[in-house]
CSV table of C-alpha atoms in Angstrom, one decimal:
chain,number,residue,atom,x,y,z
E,183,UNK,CA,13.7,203.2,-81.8
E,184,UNK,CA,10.8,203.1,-84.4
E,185,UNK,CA,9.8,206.9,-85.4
E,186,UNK,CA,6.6,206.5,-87.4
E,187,UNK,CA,3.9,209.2,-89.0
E,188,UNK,CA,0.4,208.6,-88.4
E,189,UNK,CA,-1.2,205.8,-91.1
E,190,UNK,CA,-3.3,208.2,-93.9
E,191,UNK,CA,-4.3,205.8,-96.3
E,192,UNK,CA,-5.3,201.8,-96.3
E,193,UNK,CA,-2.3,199.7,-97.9
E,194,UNK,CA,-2.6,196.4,-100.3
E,195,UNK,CA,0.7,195.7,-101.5
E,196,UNK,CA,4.7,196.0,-100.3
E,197,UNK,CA,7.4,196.5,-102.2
E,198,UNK,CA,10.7,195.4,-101.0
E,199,UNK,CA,14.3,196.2,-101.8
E,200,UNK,CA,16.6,193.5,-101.9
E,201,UNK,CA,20.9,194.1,-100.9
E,202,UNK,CA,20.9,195.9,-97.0
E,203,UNK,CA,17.2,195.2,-96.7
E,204,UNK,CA,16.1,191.7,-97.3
E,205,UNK,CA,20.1,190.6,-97.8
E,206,UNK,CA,23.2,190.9,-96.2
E,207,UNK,CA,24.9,192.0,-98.9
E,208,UNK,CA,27.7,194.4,-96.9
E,209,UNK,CA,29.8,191.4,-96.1
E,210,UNK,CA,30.1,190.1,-99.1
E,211,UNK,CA,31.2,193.6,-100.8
E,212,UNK,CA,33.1,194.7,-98.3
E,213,UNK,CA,35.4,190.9,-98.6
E,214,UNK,CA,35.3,191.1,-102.5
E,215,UNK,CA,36.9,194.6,-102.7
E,216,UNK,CA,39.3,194.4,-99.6
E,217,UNK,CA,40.7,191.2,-101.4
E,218,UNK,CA,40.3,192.8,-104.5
E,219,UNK,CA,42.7,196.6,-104.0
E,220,UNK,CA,45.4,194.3,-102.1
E,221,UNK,CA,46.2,193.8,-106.0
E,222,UNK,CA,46.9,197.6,-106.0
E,223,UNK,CA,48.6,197.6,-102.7
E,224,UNK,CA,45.0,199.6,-101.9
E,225,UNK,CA,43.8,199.2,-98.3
E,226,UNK,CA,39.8,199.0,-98.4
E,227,UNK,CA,38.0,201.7,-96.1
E,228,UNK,CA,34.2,201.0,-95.1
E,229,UNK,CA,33.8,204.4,-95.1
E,230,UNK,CA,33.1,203.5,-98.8
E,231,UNK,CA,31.1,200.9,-98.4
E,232,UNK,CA,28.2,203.5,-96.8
E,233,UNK,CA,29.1,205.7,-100.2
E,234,UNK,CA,28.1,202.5,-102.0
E,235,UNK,CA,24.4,201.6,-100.8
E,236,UNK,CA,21.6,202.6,-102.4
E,237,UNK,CA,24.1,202.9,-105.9
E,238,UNK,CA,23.5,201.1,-109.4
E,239,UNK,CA,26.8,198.5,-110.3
E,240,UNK,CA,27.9,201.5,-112.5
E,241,UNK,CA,27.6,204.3,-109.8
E,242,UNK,CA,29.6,202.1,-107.3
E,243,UNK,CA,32.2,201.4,-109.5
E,244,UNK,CA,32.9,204.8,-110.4
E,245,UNK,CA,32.7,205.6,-106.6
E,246,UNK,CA,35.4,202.9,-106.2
E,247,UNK,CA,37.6,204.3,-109.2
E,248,UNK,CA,37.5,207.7,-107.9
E,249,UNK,CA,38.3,206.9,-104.1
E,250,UNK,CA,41.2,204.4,-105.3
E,251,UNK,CA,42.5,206.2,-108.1
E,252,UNK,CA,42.7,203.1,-109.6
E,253,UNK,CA,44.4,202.9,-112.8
E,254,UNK,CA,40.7,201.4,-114.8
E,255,UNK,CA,38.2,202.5,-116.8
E,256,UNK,CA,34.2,201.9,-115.1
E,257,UNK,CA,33.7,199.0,-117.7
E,258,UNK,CA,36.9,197.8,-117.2
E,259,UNK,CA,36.7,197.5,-113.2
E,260,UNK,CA,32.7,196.1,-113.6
E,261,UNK,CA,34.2,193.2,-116.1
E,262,UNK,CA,36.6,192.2,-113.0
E,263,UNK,CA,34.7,192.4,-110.2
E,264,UNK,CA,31.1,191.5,-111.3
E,265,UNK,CA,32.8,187.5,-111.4
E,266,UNK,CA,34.2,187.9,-107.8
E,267,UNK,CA,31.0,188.7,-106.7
E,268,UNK,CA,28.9,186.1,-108.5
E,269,UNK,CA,31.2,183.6,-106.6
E,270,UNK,CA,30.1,185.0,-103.1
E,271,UNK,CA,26.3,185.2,-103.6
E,272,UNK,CA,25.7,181.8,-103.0
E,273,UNK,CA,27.3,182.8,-99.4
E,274,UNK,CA,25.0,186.1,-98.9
E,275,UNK,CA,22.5,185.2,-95.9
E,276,UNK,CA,19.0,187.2,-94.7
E,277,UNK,CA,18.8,189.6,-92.9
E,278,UNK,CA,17.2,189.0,-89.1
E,279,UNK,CA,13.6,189.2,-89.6
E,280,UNK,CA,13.5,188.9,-93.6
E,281,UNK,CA,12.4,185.0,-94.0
E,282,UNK,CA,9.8,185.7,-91.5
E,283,UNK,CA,8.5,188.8,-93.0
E,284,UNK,CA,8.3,187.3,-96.7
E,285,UNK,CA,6.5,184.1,-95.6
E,286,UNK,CA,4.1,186.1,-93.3
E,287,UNK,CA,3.1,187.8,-95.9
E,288,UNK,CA,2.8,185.7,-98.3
E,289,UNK,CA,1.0,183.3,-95.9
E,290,UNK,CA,-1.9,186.2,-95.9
E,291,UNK,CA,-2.2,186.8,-99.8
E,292,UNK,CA,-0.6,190.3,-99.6
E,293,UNK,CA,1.0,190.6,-102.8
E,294,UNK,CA,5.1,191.1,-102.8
E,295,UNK,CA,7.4,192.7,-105.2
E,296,UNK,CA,11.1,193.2,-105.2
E,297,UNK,CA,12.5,195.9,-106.7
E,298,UNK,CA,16.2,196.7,-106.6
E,299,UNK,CA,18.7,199.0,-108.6
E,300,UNK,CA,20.9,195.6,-109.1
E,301,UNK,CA,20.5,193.5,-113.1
E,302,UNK,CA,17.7,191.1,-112.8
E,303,UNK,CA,19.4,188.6,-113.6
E,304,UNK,CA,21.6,189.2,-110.6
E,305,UNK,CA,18.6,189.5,-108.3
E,306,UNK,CA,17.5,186.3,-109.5
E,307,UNK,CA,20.3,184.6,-109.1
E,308,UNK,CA,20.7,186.1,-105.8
E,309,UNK,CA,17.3,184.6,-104.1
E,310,UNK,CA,17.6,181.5,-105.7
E,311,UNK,CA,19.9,180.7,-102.8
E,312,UNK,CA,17.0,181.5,-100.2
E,313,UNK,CA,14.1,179.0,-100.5
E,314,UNK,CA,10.3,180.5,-101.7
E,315,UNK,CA,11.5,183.5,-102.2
E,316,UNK,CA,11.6,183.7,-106.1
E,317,UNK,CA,7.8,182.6,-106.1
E,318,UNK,CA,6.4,184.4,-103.2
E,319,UNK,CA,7.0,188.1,-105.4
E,320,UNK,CA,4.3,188.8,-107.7
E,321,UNK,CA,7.0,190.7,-109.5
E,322,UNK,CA,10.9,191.2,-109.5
E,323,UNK,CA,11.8,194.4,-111.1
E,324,UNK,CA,15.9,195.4,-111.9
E,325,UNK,CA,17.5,198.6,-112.5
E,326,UNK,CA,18.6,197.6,-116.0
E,327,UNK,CA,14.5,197.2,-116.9
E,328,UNK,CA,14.1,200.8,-116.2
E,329,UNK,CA,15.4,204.1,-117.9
E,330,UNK,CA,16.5,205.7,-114.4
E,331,UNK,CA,17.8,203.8,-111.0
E,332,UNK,CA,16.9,205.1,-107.9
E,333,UNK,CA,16.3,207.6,-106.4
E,334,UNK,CA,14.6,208.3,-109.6
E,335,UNK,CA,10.9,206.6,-108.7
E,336,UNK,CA,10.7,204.4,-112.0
E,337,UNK,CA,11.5,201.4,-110.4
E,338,UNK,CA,8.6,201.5,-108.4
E,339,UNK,CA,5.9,202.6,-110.0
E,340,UNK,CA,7.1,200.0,-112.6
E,341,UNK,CA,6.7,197.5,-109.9
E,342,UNK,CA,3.2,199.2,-108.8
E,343,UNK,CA,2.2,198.8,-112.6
E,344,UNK,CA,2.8,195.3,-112.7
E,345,UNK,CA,1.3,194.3,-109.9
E,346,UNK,CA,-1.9,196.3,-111.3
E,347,UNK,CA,-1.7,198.5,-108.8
E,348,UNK,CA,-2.0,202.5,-107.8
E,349,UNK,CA,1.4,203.6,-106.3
E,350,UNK,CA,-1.3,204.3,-103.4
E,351,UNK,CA,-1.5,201.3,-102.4
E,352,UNK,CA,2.0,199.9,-102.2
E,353,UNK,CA,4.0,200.3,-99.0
E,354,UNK,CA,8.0,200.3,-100.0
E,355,UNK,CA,10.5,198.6,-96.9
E,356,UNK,CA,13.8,200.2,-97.6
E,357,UNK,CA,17.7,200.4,-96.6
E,358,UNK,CA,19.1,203.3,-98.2
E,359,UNK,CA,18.6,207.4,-98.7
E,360,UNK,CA,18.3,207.4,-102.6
E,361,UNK,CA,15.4,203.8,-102.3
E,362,UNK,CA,13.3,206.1,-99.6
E,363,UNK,CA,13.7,209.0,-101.8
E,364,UNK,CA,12.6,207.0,-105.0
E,365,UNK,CA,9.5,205.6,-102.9
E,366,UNK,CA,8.4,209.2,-101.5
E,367,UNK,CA,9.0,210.3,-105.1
E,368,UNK,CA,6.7,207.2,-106.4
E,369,UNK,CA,3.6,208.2,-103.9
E,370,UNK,CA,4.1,205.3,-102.2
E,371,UNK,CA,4.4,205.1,-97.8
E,372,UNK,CA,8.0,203.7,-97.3
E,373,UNK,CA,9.2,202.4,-94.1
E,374,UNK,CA,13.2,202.6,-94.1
E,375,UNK,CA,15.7,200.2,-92.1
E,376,UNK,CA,18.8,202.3,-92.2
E,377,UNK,CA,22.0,199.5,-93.3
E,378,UNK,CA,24.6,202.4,-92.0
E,379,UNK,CA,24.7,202.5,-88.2
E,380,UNK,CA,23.8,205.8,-86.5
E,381,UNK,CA,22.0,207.0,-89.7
E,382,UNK,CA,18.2,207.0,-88.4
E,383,UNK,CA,18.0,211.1,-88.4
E,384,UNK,CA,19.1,211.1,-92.2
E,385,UNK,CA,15.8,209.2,-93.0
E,386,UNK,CA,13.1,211.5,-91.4
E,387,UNK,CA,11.4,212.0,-94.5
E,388,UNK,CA,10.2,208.3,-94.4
E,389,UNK,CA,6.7,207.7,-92.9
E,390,UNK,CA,8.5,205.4,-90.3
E,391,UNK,CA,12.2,204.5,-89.4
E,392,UNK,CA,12.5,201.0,-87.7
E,393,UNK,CA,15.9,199.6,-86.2
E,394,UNK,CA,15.1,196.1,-88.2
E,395,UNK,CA,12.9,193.8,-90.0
E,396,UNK,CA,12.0,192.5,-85.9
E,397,UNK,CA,11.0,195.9,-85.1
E,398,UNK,CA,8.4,196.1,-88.3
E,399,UNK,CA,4.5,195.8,-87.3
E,400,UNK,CA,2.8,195.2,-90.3
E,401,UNK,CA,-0.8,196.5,-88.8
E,402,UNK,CA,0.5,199.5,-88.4
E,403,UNK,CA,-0.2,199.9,-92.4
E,404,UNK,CA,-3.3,198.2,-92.5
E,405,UNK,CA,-1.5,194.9,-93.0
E,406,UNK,CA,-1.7,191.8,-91.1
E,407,UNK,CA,-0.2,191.9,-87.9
E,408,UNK,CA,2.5,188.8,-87.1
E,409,UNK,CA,1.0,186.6,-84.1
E,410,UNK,CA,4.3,185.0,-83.2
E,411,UNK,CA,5.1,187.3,-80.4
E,412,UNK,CA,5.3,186.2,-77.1
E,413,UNK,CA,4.8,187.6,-73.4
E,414,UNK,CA,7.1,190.8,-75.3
E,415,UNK,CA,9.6,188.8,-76.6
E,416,UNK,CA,9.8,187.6,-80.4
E,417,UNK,CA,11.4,183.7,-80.0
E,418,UNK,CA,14.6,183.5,-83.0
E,419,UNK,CA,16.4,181.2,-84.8
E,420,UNK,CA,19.0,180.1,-81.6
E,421,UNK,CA,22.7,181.5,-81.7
E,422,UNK,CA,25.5,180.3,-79.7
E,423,UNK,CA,28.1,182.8,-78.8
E,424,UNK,CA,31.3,181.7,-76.8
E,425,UNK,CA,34.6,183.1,-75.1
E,426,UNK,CA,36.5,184.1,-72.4
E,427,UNK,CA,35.2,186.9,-70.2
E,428,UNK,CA,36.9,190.3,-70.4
E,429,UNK,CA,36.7,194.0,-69.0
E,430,UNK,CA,34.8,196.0,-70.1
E,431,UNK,CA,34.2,199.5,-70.0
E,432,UNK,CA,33.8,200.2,-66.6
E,433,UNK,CA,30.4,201.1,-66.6
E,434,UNK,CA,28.4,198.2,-66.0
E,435,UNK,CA,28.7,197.8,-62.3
E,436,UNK,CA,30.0,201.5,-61.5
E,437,UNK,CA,28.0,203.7,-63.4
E,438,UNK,CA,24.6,201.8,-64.4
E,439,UNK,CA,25.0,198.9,-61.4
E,440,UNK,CA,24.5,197.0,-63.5
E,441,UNK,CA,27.1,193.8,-63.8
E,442,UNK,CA,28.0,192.9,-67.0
E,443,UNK,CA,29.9,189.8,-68.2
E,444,UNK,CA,31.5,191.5,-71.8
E,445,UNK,CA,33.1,189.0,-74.5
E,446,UNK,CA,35.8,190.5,-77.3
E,447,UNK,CA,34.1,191.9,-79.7
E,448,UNK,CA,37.2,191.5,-82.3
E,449,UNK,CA,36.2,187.9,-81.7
E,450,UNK,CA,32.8,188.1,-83.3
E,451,UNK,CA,32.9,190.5,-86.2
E,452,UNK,CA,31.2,187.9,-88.4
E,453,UNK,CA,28.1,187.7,-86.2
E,454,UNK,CA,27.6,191.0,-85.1
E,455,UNK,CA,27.9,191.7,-88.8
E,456,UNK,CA,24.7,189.6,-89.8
E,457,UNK,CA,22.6,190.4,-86.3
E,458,UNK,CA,21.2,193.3,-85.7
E,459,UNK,CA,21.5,195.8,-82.9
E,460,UNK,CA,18.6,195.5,-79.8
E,461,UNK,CA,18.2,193.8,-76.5
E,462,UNK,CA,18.5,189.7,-76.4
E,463,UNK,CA,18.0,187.1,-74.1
E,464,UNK,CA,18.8,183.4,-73.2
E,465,UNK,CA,20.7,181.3,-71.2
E,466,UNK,CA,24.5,181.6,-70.3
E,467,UNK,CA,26.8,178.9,-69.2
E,468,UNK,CA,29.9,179.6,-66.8
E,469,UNK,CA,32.5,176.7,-67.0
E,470,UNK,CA,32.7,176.2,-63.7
E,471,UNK,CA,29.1,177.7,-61.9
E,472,UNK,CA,26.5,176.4,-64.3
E,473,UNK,CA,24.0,177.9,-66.2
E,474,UNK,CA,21.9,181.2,-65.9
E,475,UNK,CA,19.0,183.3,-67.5
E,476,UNK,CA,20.4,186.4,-69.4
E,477,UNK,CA,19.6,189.9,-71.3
E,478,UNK,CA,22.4,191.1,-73.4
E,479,UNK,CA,22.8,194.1,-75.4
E,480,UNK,CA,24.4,193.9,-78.9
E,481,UNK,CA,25.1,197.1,-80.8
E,482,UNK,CA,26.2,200.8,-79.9
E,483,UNK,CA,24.5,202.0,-77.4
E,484,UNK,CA,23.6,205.1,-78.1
E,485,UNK,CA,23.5,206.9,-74.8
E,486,UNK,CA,27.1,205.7,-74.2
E,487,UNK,CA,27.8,206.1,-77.9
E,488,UNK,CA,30.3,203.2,-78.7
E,489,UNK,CA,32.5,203.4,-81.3
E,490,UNK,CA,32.1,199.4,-82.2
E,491,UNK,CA,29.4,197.2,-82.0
E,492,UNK,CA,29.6,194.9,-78.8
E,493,UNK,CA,28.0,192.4,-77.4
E,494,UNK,CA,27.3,193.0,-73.4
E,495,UNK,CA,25.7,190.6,-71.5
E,496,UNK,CA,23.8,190.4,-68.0
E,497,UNK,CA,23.6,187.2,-65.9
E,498,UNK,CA,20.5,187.6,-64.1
E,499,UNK,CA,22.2,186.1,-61.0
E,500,UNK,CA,24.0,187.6,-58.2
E,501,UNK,CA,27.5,186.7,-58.1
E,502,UNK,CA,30.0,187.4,-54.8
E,503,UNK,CA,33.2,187.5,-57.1
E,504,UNK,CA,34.4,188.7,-60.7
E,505,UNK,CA,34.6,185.9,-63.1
E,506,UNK,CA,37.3,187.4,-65.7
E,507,UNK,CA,39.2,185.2,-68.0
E,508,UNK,CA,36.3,182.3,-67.2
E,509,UNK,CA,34.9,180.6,-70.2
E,510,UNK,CA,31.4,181.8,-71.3
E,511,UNK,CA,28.8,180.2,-73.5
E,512,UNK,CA,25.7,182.2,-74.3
E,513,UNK,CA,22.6,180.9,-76.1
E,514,UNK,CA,20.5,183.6,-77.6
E,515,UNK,CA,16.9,182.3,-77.9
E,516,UNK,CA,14.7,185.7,-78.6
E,517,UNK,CA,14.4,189.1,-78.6
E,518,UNK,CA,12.6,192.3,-77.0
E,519,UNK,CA,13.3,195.7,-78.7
E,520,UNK,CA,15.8,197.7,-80.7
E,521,UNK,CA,18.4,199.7,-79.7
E,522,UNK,CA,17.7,203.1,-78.4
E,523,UNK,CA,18.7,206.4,-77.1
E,524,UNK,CA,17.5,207.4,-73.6
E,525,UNK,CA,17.1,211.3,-72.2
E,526,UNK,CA,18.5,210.1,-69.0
E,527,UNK,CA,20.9,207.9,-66.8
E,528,UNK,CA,18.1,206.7,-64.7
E,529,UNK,CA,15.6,206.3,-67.8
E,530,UNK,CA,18.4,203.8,-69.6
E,531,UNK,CA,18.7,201.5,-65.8
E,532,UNK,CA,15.4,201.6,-65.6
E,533,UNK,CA,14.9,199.9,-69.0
E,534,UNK,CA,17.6,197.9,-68.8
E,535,UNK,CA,15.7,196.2,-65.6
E,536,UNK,CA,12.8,196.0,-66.8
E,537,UNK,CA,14.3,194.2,-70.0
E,538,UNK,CA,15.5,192.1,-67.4
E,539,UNK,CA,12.2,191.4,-65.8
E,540,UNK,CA,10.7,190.6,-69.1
E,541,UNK,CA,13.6,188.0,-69.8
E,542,UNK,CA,13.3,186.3,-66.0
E,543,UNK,CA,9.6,185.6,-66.9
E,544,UNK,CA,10.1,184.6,-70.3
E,545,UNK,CA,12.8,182.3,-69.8
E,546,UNK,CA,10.0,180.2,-67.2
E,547,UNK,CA,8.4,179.6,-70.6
E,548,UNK,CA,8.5,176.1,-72.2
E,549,UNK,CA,9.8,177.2,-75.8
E,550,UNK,CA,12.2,179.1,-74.0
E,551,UNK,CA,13.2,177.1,-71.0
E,552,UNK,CA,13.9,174.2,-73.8
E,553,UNK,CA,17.1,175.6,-74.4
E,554,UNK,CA,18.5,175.4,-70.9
E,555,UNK,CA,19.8,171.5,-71.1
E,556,UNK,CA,21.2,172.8,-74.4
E,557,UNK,CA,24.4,170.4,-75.0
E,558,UNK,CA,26.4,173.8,-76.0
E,559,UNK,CA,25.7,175.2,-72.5
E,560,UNK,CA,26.4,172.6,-70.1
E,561,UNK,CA,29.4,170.1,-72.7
E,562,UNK,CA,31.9,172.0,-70.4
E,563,UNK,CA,30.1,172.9,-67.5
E,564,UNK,CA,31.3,171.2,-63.6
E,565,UNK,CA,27.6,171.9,-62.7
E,566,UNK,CA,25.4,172.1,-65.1
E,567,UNK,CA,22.2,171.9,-63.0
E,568,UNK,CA,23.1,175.0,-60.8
E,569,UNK,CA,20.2,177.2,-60.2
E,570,UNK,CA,19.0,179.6,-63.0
């Protein structure tokens, strides 16, 4: 749930970090150094990984060295690694939201600059993989062009500076503690996207904490507003989703009434990994009783407090029988609204129906409704052309 101060000042330019906040970066370092400790018979803790955001190449390193006790000097650990993860940056993808933010506002002449505690060079290389990125920033600013990395504020008011800007005017997007704290520290208004999950009361010091890139409104800082959402739901780049049916936690139909149709979660690290948390919605195909609209969950929820990020869908259909162990396909077409926390049991079902409501009426929609003869949904399907 966004948590935002009230707008003091009229903004001109944003200034945008670049690994956890416009790139997926967590992947890729948590699969480099797992592969790379096996060597020491070291078993990689992500527990690390959270000491790691936010940190120059150096600082990580030594984090690493320290943790592991590995038998290396800081240069000698950066000379090994630094090649492992040049490999894997070709493979680094965007974060939901981040191609649509960058070409919205570039599309509106609102001048961009990227400024990240990583080499430039490595920054460079890293966007070249993601297309009109590299020209749509006015200015690319790296941690080894300044004296002090974050949470120092040099790397943003060097950015300000050469955009010929006041520090003012520049509104900083953010993943981690030490960027907001170099952004506050810079004058600037910083929105922060926490990377670690269940970290959005460490950031309270930022003028606004959003869930993700979906959840940002630009007008709320005198920018342009996006006009691509519709009827309250933001349409996405389609994701398919497939597996057997499985039991969940019991609380779906006893405790929130609420069926739930809940896939392994084991099965679908990769994706939850690159999609953020919030409320979905789409179609769903059952092998053998067709297709149907759908809201699904994906992420902790917090008034439950998970200890692993699930996906949990709901067929908006009644059904007279459980369907466990059935094959289910689910097509995620858009979105409503982050993940959030809710003071009561019958304050979280009554938002979890009327997420339903807003995906029943959505789904009637033509760029939604599109999706329902989707070849992914009905190839195994008996009846595909069952009622929705």
């Amino acid at each position: 749930m966004a948590l935002s101060k009230p707008l003091s000042r009229m903004l001109s330019h944003v200034i945008l970090d670049l690994d956890g906040t416009l790139l997926n970066t967590d992947g890729i370092v948590n699969d480099v150094l797992k592969g790379f400790l096996l060597k020491y018979n070291k078993q990689w803790n992500t527990k690390v990984a959270h000491k790691l955001v936010g940190k120059t190449p150096r600082e990580a390193a030594t984090i690493v060295l320290e943790d592991y006790g590995l038998p290396l000097s800081v240069e000698e650990l950066m000379d090994m690694i630094t090649p492992l993860f040049s490999d894997q940056w070709c493979n680094i993808k965007a974060l939901p939201g981040a191609n649509r933010l960058i070409k919205h506002l570039s599309s509106n002449g609102v001048p961009m600059a990227l400024a990240s505690n990583s080499p430039k060079l490595n920054i460079e290389a890293k966007i070249s993989y993601h297309h009109g990125w590299k020209e749509s920033f006015s200015a690319i600013v790296g941690g080894d062009e300044v004296i002090k990395g974050k949470p120092s504020p040099e790397i943003f008011l060097e950015a300000a500076k050469r955009m010929n800007t006041e520090p003012s005017n520049c509104l900083v997007i953010e993943d981690s503690l030490p960027g907001v704290m170099a952004a506050k520290n810079a004058g600037m208004s910083v929105v922060a996207v926490p990377s670690i999950p269940k970290q959005a009361d460490r950031y309270s010091f930022a003028d606004e904490v959003i869930n993700s890139l979906l959840d940002l409104h630009p007008e709320k800082w005198s920018l342009p507003p996006f006009n691509d959402w519709i009827e309250n739901t933001l349409p996405i780049e389609p994701l398919y989703i497939g597996g057997p049916v499985i039991k969940g936690f019991g609380r779906g139909s006893k405790v929130l009434g609420i069926p739930t149709a809940n896939l392994a979660a084991h099965d679908f690290s990769a994706i939850l990994s690159e999609h953020t948390s919030g409320v979905y919605f789409g179609w769903a195909g059952l092998s053998t009783r067709g297709v149907f609209k759908m809201v699904m969950s994906v992420g902790w929820n917090p008034y439950f407090d998970n200890t692993e990020k699930t996906i949990e869908p709901w067929l908006l259909h009644k059904f007279d029988e459980d369907f466990y162990g059935e094959e289910l396909r689910l097509l995620v077409v858009g979105y409503i609204r982050p993940e959030a926390n809710f003071p009561s049991l019958e304050s979280l079902i009554a938002r979890i129906h009327e997420d339903g409501k807003i995906a029943e009426k959505a789904l009637d929609l033509p760029i939604y409704a599109a999706y329902k003869n989707s070849p992914c949904l009905a190839s195994s399907l008996q009846q595909p052309n069952s009622n929705s």
